[in-house]
Short mmCIF file of C-alpha atoms and ligand atoms in Angstrom, two decimals:
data_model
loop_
_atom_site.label_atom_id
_atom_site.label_comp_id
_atom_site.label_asym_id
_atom_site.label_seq_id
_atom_site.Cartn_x
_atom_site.Cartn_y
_atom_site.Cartn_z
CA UNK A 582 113.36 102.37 96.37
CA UNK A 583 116.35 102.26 98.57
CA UNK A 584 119.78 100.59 96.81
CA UNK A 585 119.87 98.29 99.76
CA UNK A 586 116.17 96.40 98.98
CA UNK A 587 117.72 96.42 95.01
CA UNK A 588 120.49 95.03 96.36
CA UNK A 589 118.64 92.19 98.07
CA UNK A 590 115.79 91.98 95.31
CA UNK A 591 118.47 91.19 92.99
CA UNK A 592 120.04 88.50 94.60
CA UNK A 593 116.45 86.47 95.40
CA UNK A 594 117.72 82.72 95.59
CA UNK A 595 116.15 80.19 93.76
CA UNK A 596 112.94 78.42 94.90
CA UNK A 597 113.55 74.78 94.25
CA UNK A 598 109.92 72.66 93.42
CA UNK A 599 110.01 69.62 94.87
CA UNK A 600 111.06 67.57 91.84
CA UNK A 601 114.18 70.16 92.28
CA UNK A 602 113.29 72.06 89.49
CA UNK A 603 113.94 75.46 89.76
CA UNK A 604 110.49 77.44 89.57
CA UNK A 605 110.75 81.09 88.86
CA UNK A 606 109.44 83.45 90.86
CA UNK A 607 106.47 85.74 90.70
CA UNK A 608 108.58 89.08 90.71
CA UNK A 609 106.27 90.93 92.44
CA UNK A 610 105.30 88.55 94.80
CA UNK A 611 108.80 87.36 96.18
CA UNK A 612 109.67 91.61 96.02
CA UNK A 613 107.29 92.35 99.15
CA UNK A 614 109.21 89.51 101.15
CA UNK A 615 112.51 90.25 102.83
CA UNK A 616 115.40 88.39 101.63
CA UNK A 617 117.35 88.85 105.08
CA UNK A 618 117.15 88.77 108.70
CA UNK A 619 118.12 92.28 109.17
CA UNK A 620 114.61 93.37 106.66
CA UNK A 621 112.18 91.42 108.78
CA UNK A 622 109.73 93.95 110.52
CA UNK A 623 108.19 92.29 113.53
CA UNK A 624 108.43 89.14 115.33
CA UNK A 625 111.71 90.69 116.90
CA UNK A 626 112.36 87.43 119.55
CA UNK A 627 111.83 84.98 116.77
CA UNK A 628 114.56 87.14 114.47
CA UNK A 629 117.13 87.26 117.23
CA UNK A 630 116.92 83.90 118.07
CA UNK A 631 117.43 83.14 114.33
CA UNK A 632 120.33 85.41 113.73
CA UNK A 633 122.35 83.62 116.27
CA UNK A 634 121.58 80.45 114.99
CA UNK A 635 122.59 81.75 111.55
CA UNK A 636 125.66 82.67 112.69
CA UNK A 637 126.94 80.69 115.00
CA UNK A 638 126.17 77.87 112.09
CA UNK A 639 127.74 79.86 109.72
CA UNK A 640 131.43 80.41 112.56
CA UNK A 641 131.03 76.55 112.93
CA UNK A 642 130.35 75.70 108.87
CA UNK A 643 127.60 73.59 109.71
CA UNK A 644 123.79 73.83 108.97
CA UNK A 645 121.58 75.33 110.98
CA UNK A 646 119.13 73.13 113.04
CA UNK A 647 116.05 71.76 112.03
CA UNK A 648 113.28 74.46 112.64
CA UNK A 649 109.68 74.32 113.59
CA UNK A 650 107.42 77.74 113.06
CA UNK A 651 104.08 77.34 114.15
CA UNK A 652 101.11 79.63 114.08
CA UNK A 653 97.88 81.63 112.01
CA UNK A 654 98.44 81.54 108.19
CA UNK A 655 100.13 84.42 106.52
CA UNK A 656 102.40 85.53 109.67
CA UNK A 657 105.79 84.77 107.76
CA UNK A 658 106.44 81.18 108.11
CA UNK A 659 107.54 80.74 104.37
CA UNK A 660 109.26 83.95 104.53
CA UNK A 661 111.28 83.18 107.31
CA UNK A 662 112.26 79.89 105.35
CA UNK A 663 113.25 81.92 102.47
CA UNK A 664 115.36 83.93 104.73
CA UNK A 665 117.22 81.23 106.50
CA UNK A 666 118.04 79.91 102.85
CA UNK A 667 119.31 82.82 101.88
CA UNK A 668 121.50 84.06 104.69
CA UNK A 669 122.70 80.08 104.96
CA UNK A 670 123.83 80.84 100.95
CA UNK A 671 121.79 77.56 100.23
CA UNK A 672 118.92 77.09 97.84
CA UNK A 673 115.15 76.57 99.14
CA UNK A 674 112.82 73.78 98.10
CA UNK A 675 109.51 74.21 98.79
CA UNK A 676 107.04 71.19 99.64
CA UNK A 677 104.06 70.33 101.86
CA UNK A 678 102.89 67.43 103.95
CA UNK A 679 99.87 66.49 101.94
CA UNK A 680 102.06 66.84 98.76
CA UNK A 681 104.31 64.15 99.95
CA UNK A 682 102.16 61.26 99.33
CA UNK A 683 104.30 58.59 99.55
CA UNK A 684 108.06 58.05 100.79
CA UNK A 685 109.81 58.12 97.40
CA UNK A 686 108.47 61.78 96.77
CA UNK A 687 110.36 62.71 100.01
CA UNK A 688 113.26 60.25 99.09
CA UNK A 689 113.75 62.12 95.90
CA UNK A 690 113.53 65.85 97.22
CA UNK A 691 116.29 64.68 100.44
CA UNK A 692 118.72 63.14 97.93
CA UNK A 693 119.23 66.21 95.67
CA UNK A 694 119.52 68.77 98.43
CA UNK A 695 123.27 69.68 99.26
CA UNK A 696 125.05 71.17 102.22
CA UNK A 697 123.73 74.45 103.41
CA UNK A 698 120.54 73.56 101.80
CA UNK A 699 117.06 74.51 103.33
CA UNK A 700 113.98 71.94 102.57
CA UNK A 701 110.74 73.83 103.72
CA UNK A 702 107.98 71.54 104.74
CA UNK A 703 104.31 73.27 104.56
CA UNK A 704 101.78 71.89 106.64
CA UNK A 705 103.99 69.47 108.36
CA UNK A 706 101.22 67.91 110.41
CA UNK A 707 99.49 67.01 107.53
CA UNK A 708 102.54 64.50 106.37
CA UNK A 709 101.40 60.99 105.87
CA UNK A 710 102.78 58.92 108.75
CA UNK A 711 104.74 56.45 106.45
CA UNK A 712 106.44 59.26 104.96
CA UNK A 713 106.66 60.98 108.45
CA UNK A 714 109.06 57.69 109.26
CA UNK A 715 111.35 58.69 106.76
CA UNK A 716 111.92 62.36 107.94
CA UNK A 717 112.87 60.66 111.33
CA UNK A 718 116.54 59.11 109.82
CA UNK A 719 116.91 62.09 107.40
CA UNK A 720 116.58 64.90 110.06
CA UNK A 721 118.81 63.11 112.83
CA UNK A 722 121.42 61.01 111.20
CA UNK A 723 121.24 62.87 107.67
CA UNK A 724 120.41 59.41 106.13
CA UNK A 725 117.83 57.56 104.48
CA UNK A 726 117.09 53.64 105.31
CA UNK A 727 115.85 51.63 102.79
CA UNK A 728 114.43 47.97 103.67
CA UNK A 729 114.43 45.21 101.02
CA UNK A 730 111.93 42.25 101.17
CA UNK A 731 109.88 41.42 104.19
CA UNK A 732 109.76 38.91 106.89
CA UNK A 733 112.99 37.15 108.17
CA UNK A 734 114.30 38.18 104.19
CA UNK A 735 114.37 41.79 105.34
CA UNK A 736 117.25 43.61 104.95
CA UNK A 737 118.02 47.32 104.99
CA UNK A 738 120.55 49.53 103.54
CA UNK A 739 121.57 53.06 105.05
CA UNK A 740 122.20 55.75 102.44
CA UNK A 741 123.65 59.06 103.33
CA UNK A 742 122.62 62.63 102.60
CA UNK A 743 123.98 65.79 102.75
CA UNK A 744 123.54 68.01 105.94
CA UNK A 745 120.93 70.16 105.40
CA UNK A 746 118.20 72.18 107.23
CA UNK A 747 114.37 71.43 107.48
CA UNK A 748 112.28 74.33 108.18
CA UNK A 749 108.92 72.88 109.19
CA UNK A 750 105.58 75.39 109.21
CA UNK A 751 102.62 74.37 111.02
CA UNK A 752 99.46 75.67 111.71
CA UNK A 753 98.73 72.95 114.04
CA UNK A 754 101.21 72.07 116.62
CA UNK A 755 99.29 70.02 118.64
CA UNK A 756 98.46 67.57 115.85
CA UNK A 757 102.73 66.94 115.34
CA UNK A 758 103.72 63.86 116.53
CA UNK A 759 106.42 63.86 119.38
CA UNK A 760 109.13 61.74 117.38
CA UNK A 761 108.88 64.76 114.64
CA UNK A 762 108.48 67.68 117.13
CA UNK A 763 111.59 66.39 119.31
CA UNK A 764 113.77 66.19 116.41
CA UNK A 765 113.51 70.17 116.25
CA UNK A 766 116.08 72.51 117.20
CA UNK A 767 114.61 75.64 116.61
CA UNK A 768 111.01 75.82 117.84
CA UNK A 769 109.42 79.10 116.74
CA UNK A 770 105.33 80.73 117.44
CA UNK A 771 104.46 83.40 114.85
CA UNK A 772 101.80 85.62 116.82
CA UNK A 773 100.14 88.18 115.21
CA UNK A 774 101.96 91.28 114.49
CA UNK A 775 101.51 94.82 116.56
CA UNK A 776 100.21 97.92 114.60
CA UNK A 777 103.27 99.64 114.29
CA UNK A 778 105.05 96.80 113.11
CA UNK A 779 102.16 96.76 110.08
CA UNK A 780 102.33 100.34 109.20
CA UNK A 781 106.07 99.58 108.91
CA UNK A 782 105.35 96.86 106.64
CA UNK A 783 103.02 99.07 104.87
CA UNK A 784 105.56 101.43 103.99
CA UNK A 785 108.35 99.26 103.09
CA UNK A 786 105.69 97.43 100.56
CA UNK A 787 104.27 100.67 99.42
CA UNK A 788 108.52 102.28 98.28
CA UNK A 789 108.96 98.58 96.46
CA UNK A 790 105.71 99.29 94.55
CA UNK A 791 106.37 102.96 93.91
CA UNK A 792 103.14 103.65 95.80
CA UNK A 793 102.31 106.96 97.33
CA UNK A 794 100.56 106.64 101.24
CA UNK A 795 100.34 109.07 103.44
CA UNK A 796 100.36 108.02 107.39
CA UNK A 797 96.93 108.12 108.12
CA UNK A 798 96.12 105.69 105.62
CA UNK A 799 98.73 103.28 106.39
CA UNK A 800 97.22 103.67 110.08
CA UNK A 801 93.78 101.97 108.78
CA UNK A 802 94.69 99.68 106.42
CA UNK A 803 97.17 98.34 108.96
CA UNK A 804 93.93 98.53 111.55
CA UNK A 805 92.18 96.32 109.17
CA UNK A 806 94.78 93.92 108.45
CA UNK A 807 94.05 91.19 111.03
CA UNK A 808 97.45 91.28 112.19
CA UNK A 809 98.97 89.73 109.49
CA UNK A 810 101.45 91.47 106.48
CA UNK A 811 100.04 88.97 103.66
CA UNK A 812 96.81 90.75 104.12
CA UNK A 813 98.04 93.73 104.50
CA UNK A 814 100.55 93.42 101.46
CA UNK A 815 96.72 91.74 99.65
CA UNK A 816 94.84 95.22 100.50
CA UNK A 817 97.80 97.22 99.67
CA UNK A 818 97.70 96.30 96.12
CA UNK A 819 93.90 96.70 96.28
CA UNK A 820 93.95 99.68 97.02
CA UNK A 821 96.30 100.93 95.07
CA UNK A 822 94.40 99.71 92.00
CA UNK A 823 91.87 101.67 93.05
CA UNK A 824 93.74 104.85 93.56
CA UNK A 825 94.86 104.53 90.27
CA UNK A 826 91.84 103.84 88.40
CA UNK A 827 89.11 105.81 90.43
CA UNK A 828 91.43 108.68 92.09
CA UNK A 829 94.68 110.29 91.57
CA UNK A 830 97.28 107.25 92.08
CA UNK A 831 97.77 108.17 95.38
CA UNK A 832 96.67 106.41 98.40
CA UNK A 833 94.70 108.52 101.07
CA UNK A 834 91.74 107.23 103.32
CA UNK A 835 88.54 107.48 101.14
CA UNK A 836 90.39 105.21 99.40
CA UNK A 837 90.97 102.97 101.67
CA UNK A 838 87.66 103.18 102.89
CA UNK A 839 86.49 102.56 99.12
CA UNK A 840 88.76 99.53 98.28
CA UNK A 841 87.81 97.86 101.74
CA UNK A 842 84.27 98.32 101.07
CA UNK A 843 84.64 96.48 97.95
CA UNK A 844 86.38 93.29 99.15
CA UNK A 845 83.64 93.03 102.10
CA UNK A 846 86.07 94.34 104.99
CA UNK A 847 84.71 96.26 107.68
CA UNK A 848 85.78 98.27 110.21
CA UNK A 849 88.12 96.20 112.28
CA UNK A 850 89.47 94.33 109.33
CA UNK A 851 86.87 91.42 109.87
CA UNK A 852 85.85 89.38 106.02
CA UNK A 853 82.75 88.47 104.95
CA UNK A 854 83.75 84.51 106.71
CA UNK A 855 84.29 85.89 109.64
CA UNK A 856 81.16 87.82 109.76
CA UNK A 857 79.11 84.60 108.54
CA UNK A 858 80.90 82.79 111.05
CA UNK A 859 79.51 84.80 114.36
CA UNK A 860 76.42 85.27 112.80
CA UNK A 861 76.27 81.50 112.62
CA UNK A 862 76.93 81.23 116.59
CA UNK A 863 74.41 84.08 117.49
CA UNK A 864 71.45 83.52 115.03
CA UNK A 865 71.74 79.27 115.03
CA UNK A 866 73.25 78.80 118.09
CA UNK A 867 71.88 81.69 120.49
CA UNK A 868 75.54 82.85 120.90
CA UNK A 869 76.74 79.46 121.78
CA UNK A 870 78.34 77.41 122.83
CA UNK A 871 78.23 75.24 119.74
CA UNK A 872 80.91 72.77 118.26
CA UNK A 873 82.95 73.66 115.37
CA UNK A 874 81.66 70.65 113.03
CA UNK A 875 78.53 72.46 113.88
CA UNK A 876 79.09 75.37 112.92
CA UNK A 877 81.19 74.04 109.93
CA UNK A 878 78.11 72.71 108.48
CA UNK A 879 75.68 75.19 108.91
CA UNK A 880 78.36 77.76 106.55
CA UNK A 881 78.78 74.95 104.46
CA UNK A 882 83.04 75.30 105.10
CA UNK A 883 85.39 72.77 105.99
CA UNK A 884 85.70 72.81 110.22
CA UNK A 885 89.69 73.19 108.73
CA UNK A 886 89.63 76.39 107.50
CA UNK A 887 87.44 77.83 110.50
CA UNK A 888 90.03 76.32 112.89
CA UNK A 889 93.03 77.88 110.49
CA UNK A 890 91.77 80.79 109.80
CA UNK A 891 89.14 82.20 111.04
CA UNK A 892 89.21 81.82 114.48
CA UNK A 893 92.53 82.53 115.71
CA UNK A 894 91.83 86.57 114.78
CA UNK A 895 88.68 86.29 116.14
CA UNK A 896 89.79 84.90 119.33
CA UNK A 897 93.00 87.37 120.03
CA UNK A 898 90.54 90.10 119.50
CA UNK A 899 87.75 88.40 122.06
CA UNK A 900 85.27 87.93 119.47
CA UNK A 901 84.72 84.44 119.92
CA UNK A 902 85.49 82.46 123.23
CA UNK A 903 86.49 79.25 123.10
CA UNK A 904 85.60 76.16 125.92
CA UNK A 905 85.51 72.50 126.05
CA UNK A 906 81.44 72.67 125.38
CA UNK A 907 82.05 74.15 122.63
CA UNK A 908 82.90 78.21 120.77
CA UNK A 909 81.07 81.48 122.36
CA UNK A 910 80.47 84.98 120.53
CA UNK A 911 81.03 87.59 122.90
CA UNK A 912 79.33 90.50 123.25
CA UNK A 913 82.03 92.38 121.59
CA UNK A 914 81.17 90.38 118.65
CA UNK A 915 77.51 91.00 119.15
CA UNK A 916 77.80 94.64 119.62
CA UNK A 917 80.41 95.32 116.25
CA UNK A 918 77.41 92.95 114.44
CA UNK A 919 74.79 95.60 115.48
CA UNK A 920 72.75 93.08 117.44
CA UNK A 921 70.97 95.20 120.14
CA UNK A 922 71.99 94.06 123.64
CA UNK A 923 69.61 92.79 126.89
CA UNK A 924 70.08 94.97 129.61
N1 ADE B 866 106.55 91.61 104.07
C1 ADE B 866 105.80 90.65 104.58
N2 ADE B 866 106.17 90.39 105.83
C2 ADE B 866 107.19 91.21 106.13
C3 ADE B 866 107.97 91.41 107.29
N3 ADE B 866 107.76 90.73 108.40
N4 ADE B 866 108.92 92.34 107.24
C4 ADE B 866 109.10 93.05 106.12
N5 ADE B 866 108.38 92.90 105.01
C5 ADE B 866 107.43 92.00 105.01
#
């Protein structure tokens, strides 16, 4: 392992839980994520746009604007939060929209936070709107309002916070409110990552875990990672279980091909959802076009997690085609399925 990832590995900053507790970290978890800007593999735009916001904040001593990262699951959203934090020198405290139930769980997080501090929203679009009301004051004025009694009794008090950042993550953009989206600075896509920027990944993961890969593995487990380094940091680990236990420790391409095989994932990196999920449109729906609530409950799966995570692979790889009557397999899909095709 290079000094330099030590370096960073040993000065992690804390994760805060919302009830500003600090939590510790899963080493080994929190070790595969970079700690700074200058680690991040990928997503090059979104990092330069970030490092002059970082330091331009840091030449004027002032916070960075509020930032909005959108996009699949597992792409680096919380990372990227983690990052700011750190490079800011303030602590993180982790939350999520549907664990903010009411306004005093948000009151309580804002009022402990202090300068420089970074408050990472999860699921932002999933915040419940009276609780949404309260980020409005807090992100623009740095200030929480309070109202007393109701009617012509009403009477409110305004109570200041410290500056601080709020890094917002969204799978969802559309479903964000425009009060909350315009009170972004920073407004940030995550798109899948390119090949080369995975095998990087790969190899960074694979020194911090003392794991031997040669190139031609990396090559297909990056193939087979849906674009996205939590999966391949997942099927990293997998496999090198399974060099360990069924080989010599060292990770090659039978076992690859081995550990894959196991967790259900096939040639082009698709899971055993995804498959259901196209078989659903061709066998039930004659290849579409069919609704998603449709589809939803013929898998028995929450129309959610199809919309999440499922389909956004499926369509940057023209698996799936979406329309307003409704999602289409393709006959890329149909073909990698093995269904025989009408000439
Ligand atoms: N681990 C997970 N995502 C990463 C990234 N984008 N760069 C470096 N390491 C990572």
């Amino acid at each position: 392992m290079s000094d330099d990832i030590l370096s960073h590995r040993a000065s992690v900053q804390g994760i805060v839980a919302p009830g500003n507790q600090e939590i510790d970290q899963v080493p080994e978890i929190q070790s595969l994520r970079p700690d700074c800007l200058s680690e991040y593999i990928g997503q090059a735009k979104v990092v330069d746009t970030l490092k002059i916001a970082v330091e331009a904040a840091l030449f004027r001593q002032e916070p960075i604007e509020h930032v909005l990262f959108h996009g699949p699951p597992g792409l680096g959203k919380t990372t990227l939060a983690h990052i700011i934090a750190h490079e800011m020198g303030g602590r993180l405290t982790v939350t999520s929209g549907p664990a903010l139930e009411k306004g005093g769980d948000l009151i309580g997080i804002l009022t402990h936070l202090e300068e420089t501090d970074v408050l990472f929203v999860d699921e932002i679009h999933r915040t419940p709107k009276a609780v949404e009301e309260f980020l409005y004051p807090a992100m623009e004025d740095f200030a929480v309002d309070f109202i007393f009694d109701k009617g012509i009794h009403a009477r409110s008090h305004r109570y200041r916070l410290n500056r601080f950042t709020l890094v917002g993550a969204t799978t969802r953009v559309g479903l964000l409110s425009a009060p909350l989206r315009d009170r972004f600075g920073l407004f940030r896509n995550l798109d899948f990552y390119r090949l080369e920027d995975l095998v990087h990944i790969i190899k960074r993961s694979a020194a911090i875990l003392s794991v031997t890969i040669n190139d031609e593995a990396a090559q297909s487990l990056a193939e087979r990672s849906r674009g996205t380094p939590r999966i391949v940091n997942r099927l990293l680990k997998r496999v090198r279980d399974y060099a360990q236990v069924r080989g010599d420790g060292k990770v090659d391409n039978p076992a690859v091909e081995a550990a894959l095989e196991l967790e259900g994932i096939d040639s082009m990196g698709l899971t055993r959802l995804d498959r259901s999920y196209l078989k659903t449109i061709i066998d039930y729906y004659h290849c579409g076009p069919v609704g998603i609530e449709a589809i939803a409950a013929t898998l028995q799966e929450e129309a959610d997690t199809l919309v999440d995570v499922v389909e956004p692979y499926l369509l940057k790889i023209g698996m799936v085609i979406r329309s307003s009557s409704g999602r289409k397999a393709s006959e890329k899909a149909c073909r990698h399925l093995g269904y025989a095709m009408q000439e």
